[in-house]
XYZ file of C-alpha atoms in Angstrom:
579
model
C 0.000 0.000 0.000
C 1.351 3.173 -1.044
C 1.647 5.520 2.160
C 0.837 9.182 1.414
C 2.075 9.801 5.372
C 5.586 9.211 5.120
C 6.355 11.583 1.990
C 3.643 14.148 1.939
C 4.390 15.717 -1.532
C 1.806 17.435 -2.982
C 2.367 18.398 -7.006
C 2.153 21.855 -7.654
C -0.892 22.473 -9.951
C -1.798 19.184 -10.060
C -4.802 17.845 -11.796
C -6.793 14.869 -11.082
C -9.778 13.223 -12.531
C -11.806 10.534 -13.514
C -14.825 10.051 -15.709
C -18.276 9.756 -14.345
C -19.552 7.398 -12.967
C -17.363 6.251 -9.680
C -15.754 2.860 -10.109
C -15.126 0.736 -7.507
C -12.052 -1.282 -8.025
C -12.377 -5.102 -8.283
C -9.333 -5.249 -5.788
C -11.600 -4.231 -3.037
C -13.385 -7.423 -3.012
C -12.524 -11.183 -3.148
C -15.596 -11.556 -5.695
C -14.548 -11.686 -9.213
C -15.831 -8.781 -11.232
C -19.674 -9.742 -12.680
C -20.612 -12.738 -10.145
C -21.361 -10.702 -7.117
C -25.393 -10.955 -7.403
C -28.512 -8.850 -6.462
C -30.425 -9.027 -3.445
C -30.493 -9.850 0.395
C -30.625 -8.153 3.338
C -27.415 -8.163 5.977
C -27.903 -7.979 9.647
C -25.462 -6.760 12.163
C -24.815 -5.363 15.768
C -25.257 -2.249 17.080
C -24.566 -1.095 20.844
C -26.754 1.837 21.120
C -29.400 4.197 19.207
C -28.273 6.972 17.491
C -28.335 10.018 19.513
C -29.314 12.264 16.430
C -30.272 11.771 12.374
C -28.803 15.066 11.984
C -25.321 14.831 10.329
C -23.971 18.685 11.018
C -24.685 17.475 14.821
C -22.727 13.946 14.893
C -20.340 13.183 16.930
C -19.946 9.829 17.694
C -20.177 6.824 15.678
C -23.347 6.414 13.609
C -25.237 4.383 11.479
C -27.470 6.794 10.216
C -25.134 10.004 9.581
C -22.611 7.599 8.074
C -25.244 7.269 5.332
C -25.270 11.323 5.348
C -22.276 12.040 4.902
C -21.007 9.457 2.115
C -20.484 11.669 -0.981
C -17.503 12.953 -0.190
C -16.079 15.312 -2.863
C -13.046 12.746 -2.902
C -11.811 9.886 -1.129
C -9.310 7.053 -0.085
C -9.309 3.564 -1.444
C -8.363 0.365 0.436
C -5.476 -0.360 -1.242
C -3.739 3.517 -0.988
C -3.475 6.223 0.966
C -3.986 8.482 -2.448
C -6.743 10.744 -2.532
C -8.979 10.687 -5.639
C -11.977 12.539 -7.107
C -15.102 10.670 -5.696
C -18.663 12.867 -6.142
C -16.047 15.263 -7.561
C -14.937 14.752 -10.698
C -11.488 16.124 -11.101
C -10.152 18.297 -8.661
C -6.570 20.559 -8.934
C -4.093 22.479 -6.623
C -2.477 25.429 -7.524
C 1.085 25.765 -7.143
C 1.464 27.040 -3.346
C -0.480 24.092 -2.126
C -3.515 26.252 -0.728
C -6.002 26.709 -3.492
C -7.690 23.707 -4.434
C -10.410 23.914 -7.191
C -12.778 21.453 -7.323
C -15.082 20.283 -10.293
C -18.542 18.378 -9.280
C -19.454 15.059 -11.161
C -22.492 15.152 -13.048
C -25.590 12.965 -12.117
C -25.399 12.770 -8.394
C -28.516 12.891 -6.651
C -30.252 12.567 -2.989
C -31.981 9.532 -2.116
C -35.072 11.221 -3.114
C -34.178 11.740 -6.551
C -32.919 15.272 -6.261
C -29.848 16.654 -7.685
C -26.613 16.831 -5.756
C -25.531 20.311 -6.364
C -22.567 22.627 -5.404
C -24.687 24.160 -3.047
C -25.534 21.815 -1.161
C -21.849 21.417 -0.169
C -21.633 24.927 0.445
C -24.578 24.667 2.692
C -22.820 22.420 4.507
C -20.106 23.929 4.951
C -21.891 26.879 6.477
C -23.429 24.885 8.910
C -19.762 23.774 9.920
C -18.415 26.575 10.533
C -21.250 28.137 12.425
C -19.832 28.078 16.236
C -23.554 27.801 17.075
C -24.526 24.885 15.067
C -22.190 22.812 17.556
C -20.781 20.983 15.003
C -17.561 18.876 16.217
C -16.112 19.962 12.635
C -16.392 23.523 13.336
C -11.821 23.306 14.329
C -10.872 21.361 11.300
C -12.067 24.260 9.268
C -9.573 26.800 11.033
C -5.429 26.798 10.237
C -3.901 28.769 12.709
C -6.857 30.396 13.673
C -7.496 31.562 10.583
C -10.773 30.235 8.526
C -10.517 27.802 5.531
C -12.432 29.210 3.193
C -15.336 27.649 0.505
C -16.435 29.626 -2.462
C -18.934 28.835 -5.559
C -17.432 29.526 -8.586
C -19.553 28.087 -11.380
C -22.787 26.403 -11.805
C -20.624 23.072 -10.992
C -17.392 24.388 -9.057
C -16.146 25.022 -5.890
C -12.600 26.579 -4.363
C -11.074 25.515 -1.590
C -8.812 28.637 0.146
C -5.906 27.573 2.886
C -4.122 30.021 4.486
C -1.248 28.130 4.605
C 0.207 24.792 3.782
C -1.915 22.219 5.572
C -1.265 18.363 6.135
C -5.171 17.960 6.535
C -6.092 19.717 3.425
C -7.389 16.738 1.962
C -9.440 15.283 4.740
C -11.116 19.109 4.177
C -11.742 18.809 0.803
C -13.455 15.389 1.364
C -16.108 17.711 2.291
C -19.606 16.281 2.533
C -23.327 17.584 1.371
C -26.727 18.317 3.044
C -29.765 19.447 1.544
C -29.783 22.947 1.039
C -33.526 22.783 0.369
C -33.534 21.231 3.938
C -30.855 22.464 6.335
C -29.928 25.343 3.969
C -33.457 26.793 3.830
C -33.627 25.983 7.748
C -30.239 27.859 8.227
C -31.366 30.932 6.388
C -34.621 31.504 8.147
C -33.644 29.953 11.608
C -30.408 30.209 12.100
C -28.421 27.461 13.621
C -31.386 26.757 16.366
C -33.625 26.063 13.305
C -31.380 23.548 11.921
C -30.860 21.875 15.595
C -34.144 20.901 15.842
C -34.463 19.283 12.737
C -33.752 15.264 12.327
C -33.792 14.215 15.774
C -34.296 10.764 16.240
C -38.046 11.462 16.436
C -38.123 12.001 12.957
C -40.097 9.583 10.680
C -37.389 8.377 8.706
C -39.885 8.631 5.288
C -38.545 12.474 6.285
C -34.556 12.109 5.689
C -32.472 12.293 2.836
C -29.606 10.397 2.286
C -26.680 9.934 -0.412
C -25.370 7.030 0.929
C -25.826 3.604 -0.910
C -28.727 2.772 2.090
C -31.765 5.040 3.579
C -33.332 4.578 6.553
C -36.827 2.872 6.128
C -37.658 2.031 9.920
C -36.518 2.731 13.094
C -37.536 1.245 17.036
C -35.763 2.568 19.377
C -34.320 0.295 21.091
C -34.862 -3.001 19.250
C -33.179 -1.992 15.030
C -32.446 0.333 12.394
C -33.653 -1.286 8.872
C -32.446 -0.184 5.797
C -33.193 -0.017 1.826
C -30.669 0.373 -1.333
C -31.142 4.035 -2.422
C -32.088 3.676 -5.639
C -30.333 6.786 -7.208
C -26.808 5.905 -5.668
C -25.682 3.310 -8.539
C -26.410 5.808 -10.923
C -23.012 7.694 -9.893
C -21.397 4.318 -8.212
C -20.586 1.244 -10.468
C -18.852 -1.712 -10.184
C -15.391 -2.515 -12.623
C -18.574 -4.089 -14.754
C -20.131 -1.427 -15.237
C -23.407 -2.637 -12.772
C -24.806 -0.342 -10.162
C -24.041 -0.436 -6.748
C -24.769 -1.719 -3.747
C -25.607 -5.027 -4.729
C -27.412 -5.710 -0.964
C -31.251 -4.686 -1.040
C -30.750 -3.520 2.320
C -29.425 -3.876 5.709
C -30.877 -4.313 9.211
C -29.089 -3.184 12.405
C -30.075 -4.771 15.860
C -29.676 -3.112 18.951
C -28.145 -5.229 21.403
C -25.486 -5.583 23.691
C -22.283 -7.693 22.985
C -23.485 -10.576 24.616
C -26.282 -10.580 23.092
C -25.336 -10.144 19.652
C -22.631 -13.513 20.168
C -25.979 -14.963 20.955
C -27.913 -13.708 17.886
C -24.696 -14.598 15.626
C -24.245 -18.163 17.302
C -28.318 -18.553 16.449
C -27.797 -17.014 12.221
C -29.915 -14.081 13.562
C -26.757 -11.200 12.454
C -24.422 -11.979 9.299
C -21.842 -9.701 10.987
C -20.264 -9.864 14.088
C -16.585 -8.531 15.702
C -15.662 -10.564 18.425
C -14.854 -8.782 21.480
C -12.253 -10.453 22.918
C -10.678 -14.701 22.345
C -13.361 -15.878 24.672
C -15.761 -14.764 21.712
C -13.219 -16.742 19.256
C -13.310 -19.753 20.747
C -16.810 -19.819 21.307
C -17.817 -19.297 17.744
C -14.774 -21.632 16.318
C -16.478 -24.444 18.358
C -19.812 -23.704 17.273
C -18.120 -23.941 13.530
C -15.671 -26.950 14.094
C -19.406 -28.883 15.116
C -21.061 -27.432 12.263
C -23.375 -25.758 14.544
C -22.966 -22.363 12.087
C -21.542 -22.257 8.686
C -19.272 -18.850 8.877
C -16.143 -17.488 8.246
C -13.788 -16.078 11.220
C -10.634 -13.759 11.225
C -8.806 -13.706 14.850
C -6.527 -10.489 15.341
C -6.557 -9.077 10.890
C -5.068 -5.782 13.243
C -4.854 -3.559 16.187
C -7.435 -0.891 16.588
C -7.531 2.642 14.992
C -9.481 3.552 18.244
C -8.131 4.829 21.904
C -10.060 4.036 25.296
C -9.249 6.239 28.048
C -10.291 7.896 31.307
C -11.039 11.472 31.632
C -11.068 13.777 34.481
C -13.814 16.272 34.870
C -11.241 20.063 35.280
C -14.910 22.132 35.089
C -16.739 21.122 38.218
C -17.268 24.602 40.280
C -19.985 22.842 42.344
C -17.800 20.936 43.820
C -14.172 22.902 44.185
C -12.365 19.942 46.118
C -12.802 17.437 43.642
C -12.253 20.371 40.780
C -9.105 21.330 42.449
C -7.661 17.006 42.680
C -8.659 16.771 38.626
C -6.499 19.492 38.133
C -3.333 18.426 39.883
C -1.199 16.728 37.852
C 0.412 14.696 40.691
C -3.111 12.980 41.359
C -3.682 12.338 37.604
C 0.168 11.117 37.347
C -0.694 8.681 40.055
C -3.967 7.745 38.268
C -2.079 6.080 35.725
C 0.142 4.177 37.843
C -3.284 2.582 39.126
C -4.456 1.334 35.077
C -3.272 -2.374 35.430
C -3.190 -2.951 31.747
C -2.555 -6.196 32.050
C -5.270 -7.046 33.671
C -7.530 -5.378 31.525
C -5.608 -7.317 28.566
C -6.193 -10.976 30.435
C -9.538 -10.087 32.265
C -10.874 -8.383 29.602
C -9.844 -9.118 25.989
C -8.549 -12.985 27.011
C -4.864 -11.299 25.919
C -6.343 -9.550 22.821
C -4.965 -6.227 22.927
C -1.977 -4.462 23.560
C -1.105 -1.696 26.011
C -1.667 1.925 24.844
C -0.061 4.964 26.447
C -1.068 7.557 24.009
C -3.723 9.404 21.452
C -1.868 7.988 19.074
C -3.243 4.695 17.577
C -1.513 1.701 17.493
C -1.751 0.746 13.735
C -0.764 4.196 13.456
C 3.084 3.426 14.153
C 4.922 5.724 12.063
C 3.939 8.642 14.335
C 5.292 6.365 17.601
C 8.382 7.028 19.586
C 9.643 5.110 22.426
C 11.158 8.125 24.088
C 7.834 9.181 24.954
C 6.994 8.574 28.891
C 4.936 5.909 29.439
C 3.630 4.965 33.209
C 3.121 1.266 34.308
C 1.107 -0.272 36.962
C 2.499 0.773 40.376
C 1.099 1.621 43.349
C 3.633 2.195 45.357
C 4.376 5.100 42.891
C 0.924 6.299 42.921
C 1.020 6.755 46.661
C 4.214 8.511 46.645
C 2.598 11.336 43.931
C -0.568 10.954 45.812
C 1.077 12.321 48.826
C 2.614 15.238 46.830
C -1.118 15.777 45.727
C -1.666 15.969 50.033
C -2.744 12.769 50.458
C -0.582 10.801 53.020
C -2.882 10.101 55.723
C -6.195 7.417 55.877
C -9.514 7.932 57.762
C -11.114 4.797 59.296
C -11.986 2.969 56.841
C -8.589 2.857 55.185
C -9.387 6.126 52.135
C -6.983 8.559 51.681
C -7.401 11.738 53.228
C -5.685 15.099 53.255
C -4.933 17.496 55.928
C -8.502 18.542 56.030
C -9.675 14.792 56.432
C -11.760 15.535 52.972
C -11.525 11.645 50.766
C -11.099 11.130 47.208
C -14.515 10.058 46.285
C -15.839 10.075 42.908
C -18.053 8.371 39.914
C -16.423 6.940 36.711
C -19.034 6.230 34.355
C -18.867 4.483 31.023
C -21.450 3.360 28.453
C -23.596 0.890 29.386
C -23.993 -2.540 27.309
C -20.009 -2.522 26.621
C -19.049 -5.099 28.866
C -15.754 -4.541 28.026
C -15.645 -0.882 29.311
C -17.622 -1.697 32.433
C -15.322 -4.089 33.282
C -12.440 -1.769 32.339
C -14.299 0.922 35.105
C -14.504 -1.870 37.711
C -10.699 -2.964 37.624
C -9.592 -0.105 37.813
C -11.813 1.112 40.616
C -10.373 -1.985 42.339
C -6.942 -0.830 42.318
C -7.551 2.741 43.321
C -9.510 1.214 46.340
C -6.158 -1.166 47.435
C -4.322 2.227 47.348
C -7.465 4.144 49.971
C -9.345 5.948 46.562
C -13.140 5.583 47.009
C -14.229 4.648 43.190
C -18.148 3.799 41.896
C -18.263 2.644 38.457
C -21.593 3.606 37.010
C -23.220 2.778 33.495
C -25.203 5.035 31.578
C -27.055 5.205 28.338
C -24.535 5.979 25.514
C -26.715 9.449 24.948
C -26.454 10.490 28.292
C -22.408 10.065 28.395
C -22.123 11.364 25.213
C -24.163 14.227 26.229
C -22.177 14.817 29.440
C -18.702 14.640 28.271
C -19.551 16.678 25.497
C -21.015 19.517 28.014
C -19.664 22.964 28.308
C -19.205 25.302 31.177
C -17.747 25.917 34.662
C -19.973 23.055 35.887
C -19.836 20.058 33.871
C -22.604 17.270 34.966
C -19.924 14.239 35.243
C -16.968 13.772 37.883
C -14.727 11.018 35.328
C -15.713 8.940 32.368
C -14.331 6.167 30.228
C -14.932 6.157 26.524
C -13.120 6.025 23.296
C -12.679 8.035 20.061
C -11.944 6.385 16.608
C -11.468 7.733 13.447
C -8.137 10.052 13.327
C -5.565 10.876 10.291
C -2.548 9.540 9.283
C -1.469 12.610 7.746
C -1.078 14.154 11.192
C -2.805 12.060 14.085
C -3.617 15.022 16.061
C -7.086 16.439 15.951
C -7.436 20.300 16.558
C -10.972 19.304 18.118
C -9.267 17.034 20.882
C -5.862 19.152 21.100
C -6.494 22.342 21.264
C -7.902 24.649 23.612
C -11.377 25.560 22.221
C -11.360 22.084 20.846
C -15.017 20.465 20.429
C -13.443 17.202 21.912
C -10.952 18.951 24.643
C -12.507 16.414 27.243
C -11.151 17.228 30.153
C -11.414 21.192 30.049
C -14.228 22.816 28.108
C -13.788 26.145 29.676
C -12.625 27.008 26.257
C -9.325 28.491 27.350
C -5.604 26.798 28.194
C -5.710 25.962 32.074
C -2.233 25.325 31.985
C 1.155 26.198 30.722
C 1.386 22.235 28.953
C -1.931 22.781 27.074
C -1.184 26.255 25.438
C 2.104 24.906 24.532
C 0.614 21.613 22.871
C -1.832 23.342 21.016
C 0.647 25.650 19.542
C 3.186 22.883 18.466
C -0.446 21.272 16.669
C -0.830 24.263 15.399
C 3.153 24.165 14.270
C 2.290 20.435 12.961
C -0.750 20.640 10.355
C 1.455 23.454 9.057
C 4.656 20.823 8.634
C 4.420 19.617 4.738
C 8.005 17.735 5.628
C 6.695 14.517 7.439
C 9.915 14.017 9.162
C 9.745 17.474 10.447
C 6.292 16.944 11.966
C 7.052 13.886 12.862
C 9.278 14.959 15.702
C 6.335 17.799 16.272
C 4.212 15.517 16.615
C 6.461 13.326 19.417
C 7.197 16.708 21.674
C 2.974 16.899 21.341
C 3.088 13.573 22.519
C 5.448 13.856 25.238
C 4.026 17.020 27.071
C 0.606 15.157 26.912
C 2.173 12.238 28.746
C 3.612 14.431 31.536
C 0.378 16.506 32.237
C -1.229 13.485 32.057
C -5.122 14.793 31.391
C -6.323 11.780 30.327
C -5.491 7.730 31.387
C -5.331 5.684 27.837
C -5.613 2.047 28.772
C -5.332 -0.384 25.867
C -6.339 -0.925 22.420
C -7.888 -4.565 21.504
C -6.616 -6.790 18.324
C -10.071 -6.687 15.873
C -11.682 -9.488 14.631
C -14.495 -10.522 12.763
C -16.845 -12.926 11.524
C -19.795 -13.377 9.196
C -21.696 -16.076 7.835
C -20.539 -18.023 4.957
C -23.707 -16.571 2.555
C -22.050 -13.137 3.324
C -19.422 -12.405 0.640
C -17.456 -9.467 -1.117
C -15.089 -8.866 2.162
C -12.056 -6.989 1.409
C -8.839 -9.455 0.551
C -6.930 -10.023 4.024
C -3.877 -8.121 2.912
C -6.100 -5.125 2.947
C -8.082 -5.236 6.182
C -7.238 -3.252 8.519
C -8.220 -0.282 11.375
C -8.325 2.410 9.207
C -10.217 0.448 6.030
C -12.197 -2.425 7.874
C -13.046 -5.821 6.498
C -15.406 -4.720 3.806
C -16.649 -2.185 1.403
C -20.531 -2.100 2.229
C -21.362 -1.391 -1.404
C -19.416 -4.525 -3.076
C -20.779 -6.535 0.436
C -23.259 -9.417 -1.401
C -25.063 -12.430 -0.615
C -23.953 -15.648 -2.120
């Protein structure tokens, strides 16, 4: 695979394009080019309801945005790291790398049958960079605080302006549409609180508009999402034959936990499935060794593009004492010496996973430096920072204390149907109690935690959560919503300004990085980033799991193993067909 990361050189006035329609290459799918056949419905997992319909709003993994936000202007393939015209259909830069001018590709159209047009991407682009709109996109549009702008310039055009060099310029331009008539129209006479209060998950789904290859035909809450081939997609998305894609009729997501989903897989009810951990393996290689299921499995194709962390509340005014412990680093810096990651790997993934230490994925290695500080398991250390923090003395029932005889009590909450996370909350609650910290684990509806963590404020309505983010560049792994200040996704502090000397000076050297064209250069950005994070220590990363998968043997069209991966997945949904 050809990695765009490690040399990003981008041709001065370069020019790139491709006829109309979109071809999806044959080496995307084991399926020779003209068997795949029509027809079928696949059935997989899913944890939780969407919080929202409403793509500008999204910001967390989602069935029904994903559909949204699918014609991209370009795109990656699975076999490269090259960006190519997608709903565009040629695309150039000038020669200083900051204009890009981008040409649409005729015949795209909404799931309704409605044209695609260059406005609707400029709609949505307003939306994004509307500070009201809340739209966890809002930072990527800013280079040193200084807007990216998006400009019509012909009936089927568009111009990208940078004001600078940027290492995420094409993750920018793979800009997404709404429906102007929709959101646009809403946006114009509403403003952003208009557009908010559109496509909540109330909203029939006879109602929303996708340009995805699927649209939502039936939702309940709770119980699944069904789906149903948009009809219009395959007239801009073909196969190497020439056929329209997808080749599925549709697609049915069932809400369910992970337990229950090995159950529904082990019983042919779901077609997909990702084992959790190599308990889930050798459950399901039984149940195929006695022919109790006929399916395919893959143990460990690669390590997650995905962190899973703890993070401390720094914005809780109503209660000062536990405000003012978040925010010393000695207590977080002992913290960490409490996340037994091997137990977690044993307890919880059955030894599937490996040990992470920073926001840096895994499978994301190039970006990796073993000088960064890393902090194992020890308690002994955590007690000797937890008495810097003033905690060197227990009450009667053995919790740490300080000089005021006040405890370190407080919730960590995680999403609840994740086994894996709840566990995750309760082993490491159970070595913070062995060293006198008074944990509760608590579970809550993914909504509610997504809802909490994403609060803003002096007072934020959580104490410490454990979640994950996925997604990520390997361009530059460093996400201005997560890293910098104002970020959208700056956890742990959503005061919107620096608390501390260690976070102004990280999200300056971002700043520096996305700026970097020479990889090298921010490369070693990139590991000073990494390093200052490790030493202030906001946030506890724990470990990242191997992936797996199965599916059932009438499933076929996966991706060819030399191509799965975190950051492409085990399939392309579109060439996905049933035998």
């Amino acid at each position: 695979m050809k990695k765009l990361f490690v040399s990003l050189a981008i041709a001065a006035i370069a020019s790139f394009a491709l006829a109309s329609p979109y071809v999806w290459q044959s080496i995307w799918t084991t399926t020779p080019v003209g068997e795949a056949e029509y027809g079928g419905m696949v059935v997989q997992g899913s944890l939780s309801d969407p919080r929202t319909f409403q793509p500008v709003l999204q910001s967390e993994t989602n069935e029904v945005t994903d559909m949204m936000q699918w014609a991209t202007l370009i795109r990656q393939g699975a076999d490269s790291d090259d960006w190519v015209p997608y709903a565009a259909e040629s695309f150039t830069i000038d020669e200083t790398n900051t204009v890009f001018d981008v040409v649409l590709r005729d015949g795209l159209r909404w799931s309704d049958g409605e044209p695609i047009t260059v406005q609707d991407y400029f709609a949505s682009y307003l939306l994004q960079t509307d500070p009201e709109t809340g739209s966890n996109k809002y930072d990527s549009w800013f280079l040193n605080d200084v807007q990216i702008t998006l400009e019509i310039t012909g009936e089927n055009s568009l111009r990208f302006t940078f004001p600078g060099p940027d290492r995420q310029a094409f993750s920018t331009v793979a800009l997404f549409p709404v429906p102007d008539r929709v959101l646009g129209e809403a946006y114009r006479t509403g403003g952003a609180d208009a557009v908010n209060a559109l496509w909540g998950t109330e909203t029939d789904p006879s109602e929303l508009i996708f340009d995805g290859p699927f649209m939502l035909t039936g939702f309940q809450p709770g119980e699944r999402l069904v789906w149903a081939r948009n009809p219009y997609f395959g007239e801009w998305n073909v196969d190497e034959a020439g056929r329209p894609l997808p080749y599925l009729d549709g697609r049915i997501h069932r809400i369910a936990d992970g337990d229950a989903q090995l159950n529904l897989f082990l019983a042919g009810e779901l077609n997909l499935f990702g084992p959790r951990n190599l308990d889930d393996i050798g459950v399901i290689a039984v149940a195929i060794q006695n022919g109790d299921i006929d399916a395919e499995l893959i143990e460990g194709y690669g390590g997650a593009g995905s962190s899973q962390f703890i993070v401390f509340n720094w914005n809780l005014a109503s209660n000062p004492f536990l405000e003012s412990v978040f925010r010393n680093v000695n207590f977080r810096q002992a913290m960490w010496h409490l996340v037994d990651r091997e137990a977690i790997i044993e307890l919880v993934y059955g030894g599937a996973a490996e040990a992470m230490h920073g926001g840096v994925y895994l499978p994301n290695a190039f970006w990796l430096d073993d000088s960064v500080p890393t902090y194992d398991y020890d308690p002994e250390r955590a007690l000797e920072l937890l008495a810097r923090a003033g905690f060197s003395q227990t009450d009667a029932q053995g919790f740490l204390v300080d000089a005021q005889g006040r405890r370190i009590s407080f919730s960590l909450a995680t999403n609840a149907g994740n086994a894996q996370r709840e566990q995750i909350t309760q082993i490491f609650a159970d070595s913070a109690r062995e060293v006198g910290i008074d944990i509760t684990p608590t579970a809550l509806d993914f909504s509610l935690l997504v809802d909490q963590l994403l609060s803003e404020g002096e007072d934020r309505p959580f104490e410490s959560i454990l979640i994950g983010l996925t997604g990520g560049s390997r361009t530059w792994p460093f996400g201005d919503s997560v890293y910098n200040c104002d970020g959208f996704l700056h956890m742990y502090n959503t005061s919107g300004e620096c608390l501390t000397g260690s976070e102004t000076a990280i999200e300056q050297l971002n700043k520096l990085g996305r700026q970097t064209l020479d990889t090298d250069a921010a490369r070693e950005i990139g590991v000073e980033i990494q390093t200052l994070e490790a030493q202030m220590a906001p946030v506890l990363y724990t470990v990242s799991p191997l992936l797996h998968v199965a599916w059932t043997s009438e499933v076929a069209g996966e991706l060819p193993r030399e191509f799965m991966g975190a950051f492409t997945g085990t399939r392309e949904i579109v060439l996905t067909h049933i035998r």
